[in-house]
């Protein structure tokens, strides 16, 4: 009897143990199943997933860096301290490195390559993970999601001066690009920086004075363009630019007194271009349409509306207009009353588009070809061998084509087919055409006027001003006044 009770007790105990064991095993299966369904990973989760693959490459593999990667998937975009996509690098020697990518919880690629080993990160030093550090960044500094480039919250782990550092990227309360760095061993904040705009606005310089006077207007704005006709001016840009977005609060403003006062026009779309023709009519091009306005800007007429985005455009001195969109070029020679749809030669990627007063189209393609269309035929232009790979072109009137490369600038006479190299002892980085005026801007900010002149009617360059106040985006010239449109540059500064 006694032995029977002992047997029953033993069997009950075994059943209880197996019950707990079954529950625990089932719980582990559920946990693993849930983790496999959660395709967003924290920084540490991504490291260990990548490390498993790296160990099959080399058992001595060590982490050197890791960063989250932007994506358009439906997820938290870093709000939970997790991201879908990660890239990381492991080393095993001074020369061999392994790059690993993770996407949606799985290894998406692994590639061995040769590179410098700048040191390895000890995993035992990564005591705090991305969700915990993000919570500190939010509470202490009000860190918000990134809006333009690096959307959401982004995470990096790297060696800074030989020490591991986790950095979280986002924006501050003023939407400025912000980074907050931590020591992952103790979660202490080591660096708090944001990118602050400097410069920007519209400048005017009177060239009659021996010492030109510089006038500043609207500091901090991004003035993307300026166009003049006598005393009439139009400027466009962004009131609140961010480091990766100059189309946050678009604006267009018109002046009838050389910029002394300005009238705001009703536009909230991103502006690609604007100009005033010889009849003092204002033209404004957005990403999908072109409008014509009267001299006061209070009456609008849409002259072109497209279902696809405007990629490139140009207008001539007599207001011929050319627009590239979805492999077609739309042209008009009657101020937009009628448009012709021109097919672009197949498999051409266009980086510059120009139209002449006579309606000739000239294109620069990404494979360094210059082609022009006349009488419905596309003709390839033979370029001087010494020119190198063309990077830009500007058409001056009907007679001259200016072609720029990294090495030099050449001018082609479309009448006699001759080429002339522009002699200039400076590196021109930007060419700007306004009517028949051509401006060049060097890398050090010197502004040149490039035109025909001299006793032999040759192309000459004249330095007219050295500008040091911002990034020049556009120029125009009227009544001996030079108007300079600039956008701000952004610099890292400590955040209070």
Short mmCIF file of C-alpha atoms in Angstrom, two decimals:
data_model
loop_
_atom_site.label_atom_id
_atom_site.label_comp_id
_atom_site.label_asym_id
_atom_site.label_seq_id
_atom_site.Cartn_x
_atom_site.Cartn_y
_atom_site.Cartn_z
CA UNK A 1 0.00 0.00 0.00
CA UNK A 2 2.76 2.30 0.92
CA UNK A 3 4.71 1.52 -2.27
CA UNK A 4 1.55 2.21 -4.32
CA UNK A 5 1.22 5.69 -2.84
CA UNK A 6 4.87 6.38 -3.62
CA UNK A 7 4.36 5.30 -7.25
CA UNK A 8 1.30 7.54 -7.64
CA UNK A 9 3.20 10.48 -6.13
CA UNK A 10 6.12 9.87 -8.52
CA UNK A 11 3.83 9.75 -11.55
CA UNK A 12 2.06 12.97 -10.53
CA UNK A 13 5.42 14.67 -10.04
CA UNK A 14 6.59 13.54 -13.49
CA UNK A 15 3.37 14.85 -15.02
CA UNK A 16 3.82 18.22 -13.32
CA UNK A 17 7.43 18.46 -14.45
CA UNK A 18 6.50 17.56 -18.01
CA UNK A 19 3.66 20.09 -17.87
CA UNK A 20 6.06 22.87 -16.90
CA UNK A 21 8.58 21.64 -19.49
CA UNK A 22 5.89 21.68 -22.21
CA UNK A 23 4.76 25.14 -21.23
CA UNK A 24 8.34 26.44 -21.22
CA UNK A 25 9.18 24.82 -24.59
CA UNK A 26 5.95 26.14 -26.10
CA UNK A 27 6.70 29.59 -24.67
CA UNK A 28 10.20 29.52 -26.22
CA UNK A 29 8.73 28.52 -29.58
CA UNK A 30 6.28 31.41 -29.40
CA UNK A 31 9.09 33.81 -28.50
CA UNK A 32 11.24 32.63 -31.40
CA UNK A 33 8.24 32.78 -33.73
CA UNK A 34 7.38 36.31 -32.63
CA UNK A 35 11.00 37.45 -33.02
CA UNK A 36 11.19 36.01 -36.51
CA UNK A 37 8.03 37.90 -37.46
CA UNK A 38 9.41 41.15 -36.07
CA UNK A 39 11.49 42.19 -39.07
CA UNK A 40 12.68 45.45 -37.50
CA UNK A 41 15.78 44.99 -35.35
CA UNK A 42 17.51 47.00 -32.67
CA UNK A 43 21.15 47.90 -33.16
CA UNK A 44 22.36 45.02 -30.95
CA UNK A 45 19.99 42.51 -32.57
CA UNK A 46 21.33 43.48 -35.99
CA UNK A 47 24.92 43.13 -34.75
CA UNK A 48 24.40 39.55 -33.51
CA UNK A 49 22.57 38.51 -36.67
CA UNK A 50 25.41 39.88 -38.77
CA UNK A 51 28.04 38.37 -36.47
CA UNK A 52 26.65 34.87 -37.01
CA UNK A 53 27.24 35.26 -40.73
CA UNK A 54 30.65 36.90 -40.20
CA UNK A 55 31.84 33.96 -38.08
CA UNK A 56 31.25 31.61 -41.00
CA UNK A 57 33.50 33.89 -43.07
CA UNK A 58 36.22 34.00 -40.39
CA UNK A 59 35.96 32.72 -36.83
CA UNK A 60 37.99 35.74 -35.64
CA UNK A 61 35.66 38.30 -37.27
CA UNK A 62 35.19 41.50 -35.23
CA UNK A 63 32.77 44.38 -35.71
CA UNK A 64 34.19 47.69 -36.97
CA UNK A 65 31.02 49.74 -37.62
CA UNK A 66 27.26 49.52 -38.19
CA UNK A 67 24.64 51.97 -39.45
CA UNK A 68 20.91 51.85 -40.10
CA UNK A 69 19.75 52.50 -43.65
CA UNK A 70 16.86 54.58 -44.98
CA UNK A 71 13.92 52.69 -46.54
CA UNK A 72 10.31 53.19 -47.65
CA UNK A 73 8.84 50.17 -45.88
CA UNK A 74 5.85 50.41 -43.56
CA UNK A 75 7.40 50.35 -40.13
CA UNK A 76 8.34 52.48 -37.15
CA UNK A 77 11.26 54.10 -39.05
CA UNK A 78 13.28 54.03 -35.86
CA UNK A 79 10.51 55.24 -33.52
CA UNK A 80 10.93 52.05 -31.42
CA UNK A 81 14.72 52.05 -31.63
CA UNK A 82 14.51 49.50 -34.46
CA UNK A 83 15.02 49.67 -38.22
CA UNK A 84 14.37 47.32 -41.11
CA UNK A 85 17.69 47.84 -42.86
CA UNK A 86 21.23 47.80 -41.48
CA UNK A 87 24.70 47.77 -43.01
CA UNK A 88 27.75 46.69 -41.05
CA UNK A 89 31.40 45.81 -41.50
CA UNK A 90 33.59 43.16 -39.90
CA UNK A 91 37.34 42.68 -40.04
CA UNK A 92 39.60 39.68 -39.61
CA UNK A 93 42.95 41.14 -40.65
CA UNK A 94 44.50 44.45 -41.61
CA UNK A 95 43.44 44.04 -45.24
CA UNK A 96 40.32 41.89 -45.46
CA UNK A 97 36.90 43.23 -44.53
CA UNK A 98 33.38 41.82 -44.82
CA UNK A 99 30.38 44.07 -45.49
CA UNK A 100 27.00 42.65 -44.48
CA UNK A 101 23.54 44.03 -45.17
CA UNK A 102 20.37 43.20 -43.27
CA UNK A 103 16.87 43.80 -44.61
CA UNK A 104 13.65 42.82 -42.84
CA UNK A 105 15.33 40.49 -40.38
CA UNK A 106 17.45 38.61 -42.92
CA UNK A 107 20.94 38.86 -44.40
CA UNK A 108 20.48 40.65 -47.74
CA UNK A 109 24.12 40.62 -48.88
CA UNK A 110 27.68 39.87 -47.75
CA UNK A 111 30.78 40.97 -49.65
CA UNK A 112 34.47 40.58 -48.92
CA UNK A 113 36.71 43.47 -49.90
CA UNK A 114 40.07 45.02 -49.11
CA UNK A 115 40.32 48.10 -46.93
CA UNK A 116 41.88 49.74 -43.92
CA UNK A 117 41.01 48.40 -40.49
CA UNK A 118 40.46 51.40 -38.23
CA UNK A 119 39.95 49.27 -35.14
CA UNK A 120 37.35 46.88 -33.81
CA UNK A 121 34.49 47.28 -31.34
CA UNK A 122 34.25 44.98 -28.33
CA UNK A 123 30.71 43.68 -28.00
CA UNK A 124 30.96 43.72 -24.20
CA UNK A 125 31.30 47.52 -24.44
CA UNK A 126 27.81 47.81 -26.00
CA UNK A 127 25.83 47.60 -22.78
CA UNK A 128 22.95 49.90 -23.85
CA UNK A 129 20.86 49.31 -26.96
CA UNK A 130 19.22 51.75 -29.37
CA UNK A 131 15.69 51.82 -27.80
CA UNK A 132 17.07 52.83 -24.40
CA UNK A 133 19.33 55.56 -25.84
CA UNK A 134 16.54 56.91 -28.07
CA UNK A 135 14.36 57.38 -24.99
CA UNK A 136 17.09 59.55 -23.42
CA UNK A 137 17.48 61.60 -26.61
CA UNK A 138 13.73 62.25 -26.76
CA UNK A 139 13.27 63.15 -23.11
CA UNK A 140 16.41 65.21 -22.62
CA UNK A 141 16.72 66.97 -25.97
CA UNK A 142 13.32 66.64 -27.62
CA UNK A 143 14.80 64.73 -30.57
CA UNK A 144 12.26 64.27 -33.36
CA UNK A 145 12.14 62.21 -36.53
CA UNK A 146 14.22 63.14 -39.53
CA UNK A 147 12.12 64.60 -42.34
CA UNK A 148 14.08 64.76 -45.59
CA UNK A 149 17.23 62.68 -45.88
CA UNK A 150 17.71 60.03 -43.17
CA UNK A 151 13.98 59.85 -42.44
CA UNK A 152 12.78 58.80 -39.03
CA UNK A 153 15.45 58.01 -36.46
CA UNK A 154 18.77 56.65 -37.72
CA UNK A 155 21.48 54.88 -35.71
CA UNK A 156 25.22 54.45 -36.13
CA UNK A 157 27.89 52.72 -34.07
CA UNK A 158 31.49 53.61 -34.83
CA UNK A 159 34.87 54.18 -33.25
CA UNK A 160 35.51 57.85 -32.45
CA UNK A 161 39.09 58.49 -31.36
CA UNK A 162 39.39 54.79 -30.57
CA UNK A 163 36.25 54.64 -28.41
CA UNK A 164 32.86 53.16 -29.38
CA UNK A 165 30.14 55.75 -29.95
CA UNK A 166 26.45 55.31 -30.76
CA UNK A 167 24.91 58.27 -32.59
CA UNK A 168 21.19 58.87 -33.14
CA UNK A 169 20.18 61.15 -36.03
CA UNK A 170 16.94 63.12 -36.20
CA UNK A 171 15.80 66.74 -35.97
CA UNK A 172 15.49 69.25 -33.16
CA UNK A 173 12.36 71.26 -32.26
CA UNK A 174 13.17 73.71 -35.09
CA UNK A 175 13.42 70.88 -37.64
CA UNK A 176 17.21 71.28 -37.93
CA UNK A 177 19.23 68.14 -38.67
CA UNK A 178 20.54 66.88 -35.30
CA UNK A 179 22.87 64.20 -33.99
CA UNK A 180 23.19 62.97 -30.38
CA UNK A 181 26.07 60.67 -29.46
CA UNK A 182 26.38 58.31 -26.49
CA UNK A 183 28.99 56.22 -24.76
CA UNK A 184 27.37 52.75 -25.08
CA UNK A 185 29.15 51.50 -21.95
CA UNK A 186 27.33 53.85 -19.56
CA UNK A 187 24.69 55.69 -21.72
CA UNK A 188 26.33 59.07 -21.07
CA UNK A 189 25.78 61.77 -23.68
CA UNK A 190 29.10 62.70 -25.31
CA UNK A 191 28.03 65.09 -28.10
CA UNK A 192 24.92 67.07 -29.13
CA UNK A 193 25.08 68.93 -32.45
CA UNK A 194 22.68 70.38 -35.01
CA UNK A 195 23.19 71.90 -38.48
CA UNK A 196 22.47 75.63 -38.45
CA UNK A 197 21.98 77.76 -41.61
CA UNK A 198 24.45 80.57 -42.31
CA UNK A 199 24.03 83.14 -45.07
CA UNK A 200 21.39 83.11 -47.75
CA UNK A 201 19.35 85.96 -49.18
CA UNK A 202 19.49 88.40 -52.06
CA UNK A 203 22.45 90.74 -52.54
CA UNK A 204 22.79 93.73 -54.85
CA UNK A 205 26.04 95.34 -55.94
CA UNK A 206 26.34 98.66 -57.75
CA UNK A 207 29.19 98.42 -60.27
CA UNK A 208 29.37 102.21 -60.77
CA UNK A 209 31.10 102.67 -57.46
CA UNK A 210 34.85 102.15 -57.12
CA UNK A 211 34.12 100.36 -53.84
CA UNK A 212 30.93 98.32 -54.49
CA UNK A 213 28.35 98.52 -51.73
CA UNK A 214 26.85 95.22 -50.66
CA UNK A 215 23.22 95.24 -49.54
CA UNK A 216 21.79 92.25 -47.67
CA UNK A 217 18.13 91.31 -47.93
CA UNK A 218 16.34 88.46 -46.13
CA UNK A 219 19.19 86.72 -44.40
CA UNK A 220 18.59 83.02 -43.90
CA UNK A 221 16.23 82.56 -46.84
CA UNK A 222 17.13 80.31 -49.74
CA UNK A 223 16.90 82.49 -52.85
CA UNK A 224 17.05 79.93 -55.65
CA UNK A 225 16.62 82.36 -58.53
CA UNK A 226 16.41 86.00 -59.65
CA UNK A 227 15.27 87.50 -62.96
CA UNK A 228 15.11 91.15 -64.03
CA UNK A 229 13.75 93.34 -66.81
CA UNK A 230 14.45 97.05 -66.36
CA UNK A 231 13.14 97.87 -62.88
CA UNK A 232 11.02 94.72 -62.63
CA UNK A 233 12.44 91.85 -60.59
CA UNK A 234 11.19 88.43 -59.58
CA UNK A 235 12.81 86.19 -56.98
CA UNK A 236 11.84 82.73 -55.77
CA UNK A 237 13.00 80.21 -53.23
CA UNK A 238 12.23 78.93 -49.73
CA UNK A 239 11.46 80.86 -46.56
CA UNK A 240 12.49 78.06 -44.14
CA UNK A 241 15.09 75.88 -45.88
CA UNK A 242 16.48 72.78 -44.24
CA UNK A 243 19.82 71.22 -44.96
CA UNK A 244 18.32 68.55 -47.24
CA UNK A 245 15.19 70.39 -48.41
CA UNK A 246 14.95 73.78 -50.09
CA UNK A 247 11.22 73.42 -50.83
CA UNK A 248 9.70 73.62 -47.34
CA UNK A 249 7.90 76.97 -47.66
CA UNK A 250 8.15 78.01 -51.33
CA UNK A 251 7.62 81.65 -52.30
CA UNK A 252 7.61 83.96 -55.32
CA UNK A 253 7.90 87.74 -54.89
CA UNK A 254 7.72 90.54 -57.45
CA UNK A 255 9.21 94.05 -57.39
CA UNK A 256 8.55 96.95 -59.76
CA UNK A 257 11.15 99.33 -58.28
CA UNK A 258 14.49 97.50 -58.52
CA UNK A 259 13.98 95.58 -55.29
CA UNK A 260 13.08 98.41 -52.90
CA UNK A 261 9.71 96.81 -52.12
CA UNK A 262 8.30 93.37 -52.86
CA UNK A 263 4.82 91.92 -53.38
CA UNK A 264 4.16 88.32 -52.32
CA UNK A 265 2.47 86.18 -54.96
CA UNK A 266 0.10 83.33 -54.17
CA UNK A 267 2.25 80.24 -54.76
CA UNK A 268 2.78 77.26 -52.48
CA UNK A 269 4.32 74.83 -54.99
CA UNK A 270 8.02 74.24 -55.45
CA UNK A 271 9.28 76.75 -58.05
CA UNK A 272 11.69 75.52 -60.73
CA UNK A 273 12.11 78.78 -62.63
CA UNK A 274 10.65 82.25 -63.17
CA UNK A 275 11.38 85.08 -65.58
CA UNK A 276 10.04 88.39 -66.92
CA UNK A 277 9.76 88.78 -70.68
CA UNK A 278 10.14 91.96 -72.78
CA UNK A 279 6.42 92.72 -72.32
CA UNK A 280 6.86 92.71 -68.53
CA UNK A 281 4.85 89.50 -68.24
CA UNK A 282 5.90 87.10 -65.50
CA UNK A 283 6.33 83.37 -66.17
CA UNK A 284 6.51 80.88 -63.32
CA UNK A 285 7.34 77.18 -63.75
CA UNK A 286 6.42 74.70 -61.01
CA UNK A 287 7.15 70.98 -61.03
CA UNK A 288 4.20 70.24 -63.32
CA UNK A 289 2.97 73.47 -64.94
CA UNK A 290 3.90 76.87 -66.35
CA UNK A 291 1.84 79.99 -65.65
CA UNK A 292 1.83 83.44 -67.21
CA UNK A 293 1.00 86.45 -65.01
CA UNK A 294 0.45 90.11 -65.77
CA UNK A 295 2.91 92.80 -64.65
CA UNK A 296 1.30 93.11 -61.21
CA UNK A 297 1.11 89.34 -60.73
CA UNK A 298 -2.59 89.28 -59.80
CA UNK A 299 -3.89 87.50 -62.93
CA UNK A 300 -2.73 83.98 -63.76
CA UNK A 301 -3.10 81.85 -66.86
CA UNK A 302 -1.89 78.27 -67.07
CA UNK A 303 -0.15 77.83 -70.40
CA UNK A 304 1.13 74.28 -69.81
CA UNK A 305 -0.02 71.51 -67.47
CA UNK A 306 1.65 68.09 -67.43
CA UNK A 307 0.81 64.84 -65.67
CA UNK A 308 4.51 64.10 -65.26
CA UNK A 309 7.20 66.22 -63.60
CA UNK A 310 9.16 68.86 -65.45
CA UNK A 311 12.76 67.60 -65.51
CA UNK A 312 14.56 70.37 -67.45
CA UNK A 313 13.54 73.62 -69.09
CA UNK A 314 14.92 76.65 -70.90
CA UNK A 315 13.66 79.86 -72.50
CA UNK A 316 15.21 82.13 -75.13
CA UNK A 317 15.50 85.91 -75.31
CA UNK A 318 12.39 86.12 -77.51
CA UNK A 319 10.58 83.77 -75.09
CA UNK A 320 10.66 80.47 -76.93
CA UNK A 321 10.18 77.86 -74.20
CA UNK A 322 11.35 74.22 -74.06
CA UNK A 323 10.31 71.73 -71.37
CA UNK A 324 11.59 68.16 -70.88
CA UNK A 325 9.20 65.70 -69.24
CA UNK A 326 8.94 61.91 -69.49
CA UNK A 327 11.16 61.60 -72.59
CA UNK A 328 9.34 64.34 -74.50
CA UNK A 329 10.33 67.95 -75.14
CA UNK A 330 7.44 70.43 -75.32
CA UNK A 331 8.20 73.65 -77.21
CA UNK A 332 6.35 76.90 -77.89
CA UNK A 333 7.28 79.98 -79.95
CA UNK A 334 4.16 82.05 -79.21
CA UNK A 335 4.40 82.63 -75.43
CA UNK A 336 2.65 79.36 -74.63
CA UNK A 337 -0.46 79.71 -76.75
CA UNK A 338 0.46 76.57 -78.73
CA UNK A 339 2.83 73.73 -77.90
CA UNK A 340 4.61 71.11 -80.01
CA UNK A 341 5.46 67.70 -78.58
CA UNK A 342 8.91 66.48 -79.66
CA UNK A 343 10.14 62.92 -79.12
CA UNK A 344 13.59 62.51 -77.59
CA UNK A 345 15.89 59.92 -79.20
CA UNK A 346 15.51 56.63 -77.36
CA UNK A 347 17.76 55.67 -74.44
CA UNK A 348 19.05 59.23 -74.00
CA UNK A 349 19.40 60.65 -70.52
CA UNK A 350 19.49 64.44 -70.73
CA UNK A 351 21.45 66.58 -68.28
CA UNK A 352 21.02 69.94 -70.04
CA UNK A 353 18.45 71.45 -72.42
CA UNK A 354 18.72 74.71 -74.40
CA UNK A 355 16.51 76.48 -76.97
CA UNK A 356 17.56 79.30 -79.33
CA UNK A 357 15.67 82.37 -80.54
CA UNK A 358 15.00 80.49 -83.79
CA UNK A 359 13.73 77.42 -81.93
CA UNK A 360 16.77 75.17 -82.33
CA UNK A 361 16.99 72.58 -79.55
CA UNK A 362 20.37 71.54 -78.16
CA UNK A 363 20.85 68.70 -75.65
CA UNK A 364 23.72 67.43 -73.52
CA UNK A 365 23.37 63.75 -72.61
CA UNK A 366 24.87 61.82 -69.71
CA UNK A 367 27.14 59.93 -72.11
CA UNK A 368 28.82 63.26 -73.04
CA UNK A 369 27.10 63.74 -76.37
CA UNK A 370 25.88 67.12 -77.65
CA UNK A 371 23.00 66.85 -80.13
CA UNK A 372 20.90 69.54 -81.78
CA UNK A 373 17.56 69.43 -83.55
CA UNK A 374 16.83 71.49 -86.61
CA UNK A 375 14.15 70.78 -89.22
CA UNK A 376 12.99 67.71 -87.26
CA UNK A 377 16.39 66.00 -87.42
CA UNK A 378 18.74 65.27 -84.52
CA UNK A 379 22.39 65.92 -85.37
CA UNK A 380 25.42 64.93 -83.25
CA UNK A 381 27.91 67.74 -82.77
CA UNK A 382 31.61 66.90 -83.09
CA UNK A 383 33.43 68.23 -80.02
CA UNK A 384 37.11 69.24 -79.80
CA UNK A 385 39.21 66.38 -78.47
CA UNK A 386 40.92 68.68 -75.96
CA UNK A 387 37.59 69.68 -74.42
CA UNK A 388 37.27 66.43 -72.50
CA UNK A 389 33.94 65.18 -71.12
CA UNK A 390 31.33 68.01 -71.28
CA UNK A 391 29.46 68.70 -68.06
CA UNK A 392 27.35 71.75 -68.98
CA UNK A 393 26.31 73.91 -71.91
CA UNK A 394 24.69 77.28 -72.52
CA UNK A 395 23.28 78.69 -75.76
CA UNK A 396 23.82 82.42 -76.35
CA UNK A 397 21.34 83.77 -78.88
CA UNK A 398 21.33 81.80 -82.13
CA UNK A 399 25.00 81.89 -82.94
CA UNK A 400 27.09 80.64 -80.02
CA UNK A 401 27.13 77.48 -77.93
CA UNK A 402 29.26 77.44 -74.77
CA UNK A 403 30.37 73.95 -73.67
CA UNK A 404 32.01 73.37 -70.30
CA UNK A 405 34.09 70.48 -69.00
CA UNK A 406 36.23 70.02 -65.91
CA UNK A 407 39.32 71.01 -67.87
CA UNK A 408 38.15 73.94 -70.00
CA UNK A 409 35.39 76.00 -71.62
CA UNK A 410 34.96 76.07 -75.40
CA UNK A 411 32.70 78.28 -77.55
CA UNK A 412 31.23 76.96 -80.79
CA UNK A 413 30.14 79.28 -83.59
CA UNK A 414 26.99 77.70 -85.01
CA UNK A 415 27.36 79.71 -88.24
CA UNK A 416 30.88 78.85 -89.34
CA UNK A 417 31.24 75.71 -87.14
CA UNK A 418 34.48 76.97 -85.57
CA UNK A 419 35.60 76.31 -81.98
CA UNK A 420 37.38 78.73 -79.67
CA UNK A 421 38.84 77.91 -76.27
CA UNK A 422 38.05 80.48 -73.59
CA UNK A 423 41.26 81.68 -71.99
CA UNK A 424 40.77 82.10 -68.24
CA UNK A 425 43.20 81.53 -65.39
CA UNK A 426 40.57 80.27 -63.00
CA UNK A 427 38.43 77.16 -62.54
CA UNK A 428 34.82 78.00 -63.43
CA UNK A 429 32.37 75.83 -61.50
CA UNK A 430 29.03 77.41 -62.55
CA UNK A 431 27.78 78.95 -65.81
CA UNK A 432 24.70 81.19 -65.65
CA UNK A 433 22.92 82.58 -68.73
CA UNK A 434 20.55 85.56 -68.52
CA UNK A 435 19.30 86.76 -71.89
CA UNK A 436 22.53 87.16 -73.92
CA UNK A 437 24.67 87.70 -70.82
CA UNK A 438 26.86 84.84 -69.65
CA UNK A 439 28.33 84.70 -66.15
CA UNK A 440 30.92 82.32 -64.76
CA UNK A 441 31.49 81.68 -61.07
CA UNK A 442 34.81 80.25 -59.94
CA UNK A 443 35.36 77.88 -57.04
CA UNK A 444 36.60 80.77 -54.86
CA UNK A 445 33.48 82.90 -55.52
CA UNK A 446 34.86 85.22 -58.19
CA UNK A 447 32.13 86.33 -60.62
CA UNK A 448 33.13 86.75 -64.27
CA UNK A 449 31.22 88.37 -67.13
CA UNK A 450 31.87 86.42 -70.34
CA UNK A 451 31.01 88.16 -73.62
CA UNK A 452 32.19 89.28 -77.03
CA UNK A 453 34.32 92.41 -77.01
CA UNK A 454 37.66 94.01 -77.73
CA UNK A 455 39.04 95.27 -81.02
CA UNK A 456 38.79 91.86 -82.70
CA UNK A 457 35.33 91.03 -81.30
CA UNK A 458 36.73 88.09 -79.37
CA UNK A 459 35.35 86.28 -76.35
CA UNK A 460 36.78 87.81 -73.20
CA UNK A 461 36.26 87.35 -69.47
CA UNK A 462 36.09 90.18 -66.99
CA UNK A 463 36.23 89.73 -63.22
CA UNK A 464 33.49 91.90 -61.71
CA UNK A 465 33.31 90.85 -58.06
CA UNK A 466 34.59 88.28 -55.55
CA UNK A 467 31.72 87.06 -53.40
CA UNK A 468 32.30 85.46 -49.98
CA UNK A 469 28.91 85.60 -48.26
CA UNK A 470 27.14 82.39 -49.28
CA UNK A 471 26.43 79.86 -51.99
CA UNK A 472 25.54 81.57 -55.28
CA UNK A 473 22.59 80.02 -57.13
CA UNK A 474 21.71 82.70 -59.69
CA UNK A 475 22.73 86.11 -61.07
CA UNK A 476 21.17 88.87 -63.12
CA UNK A 477 22.36 92.24 -64.34
CA UNK A 478 20.50 95.49 -65.06
CA UNK A 479 21.39 99.22 -65.05
CA UNK A 480 24.90 98.49 -63.73
CA UNK A 481 23.46 96.63 -60.76
CA UNK A 482 24.37 93.01 -60.19
CA UNK A 483 21.80 90.91 -58.29
CA UNK A 484 23.15 87.82 -56.53
CA UNK A 485 20.81 85.07 -55.32
CA UNK A 486 22.24 82.87 -52.58
CA UNK A 487 21.18 79.97 -50.38
CA UNK A 488 22.50 79.35 -46.86
CA UNK A 489 25.24 76.89 -46.06
CA UNK A 490 24.71 74.63 -43.03
CA UNK A 491 27.33 74.05 -40.32
CA UNK A 492 27.43 71.77 -37.30
CA UNK A 493 27.10 73.69 -34.05
CA UNK A 494 26.74 72.63 -30.42
CA UNK A 495 23.09 72.53 -29.38
CA UNK A 496 22.20 74.21 -26.11
#
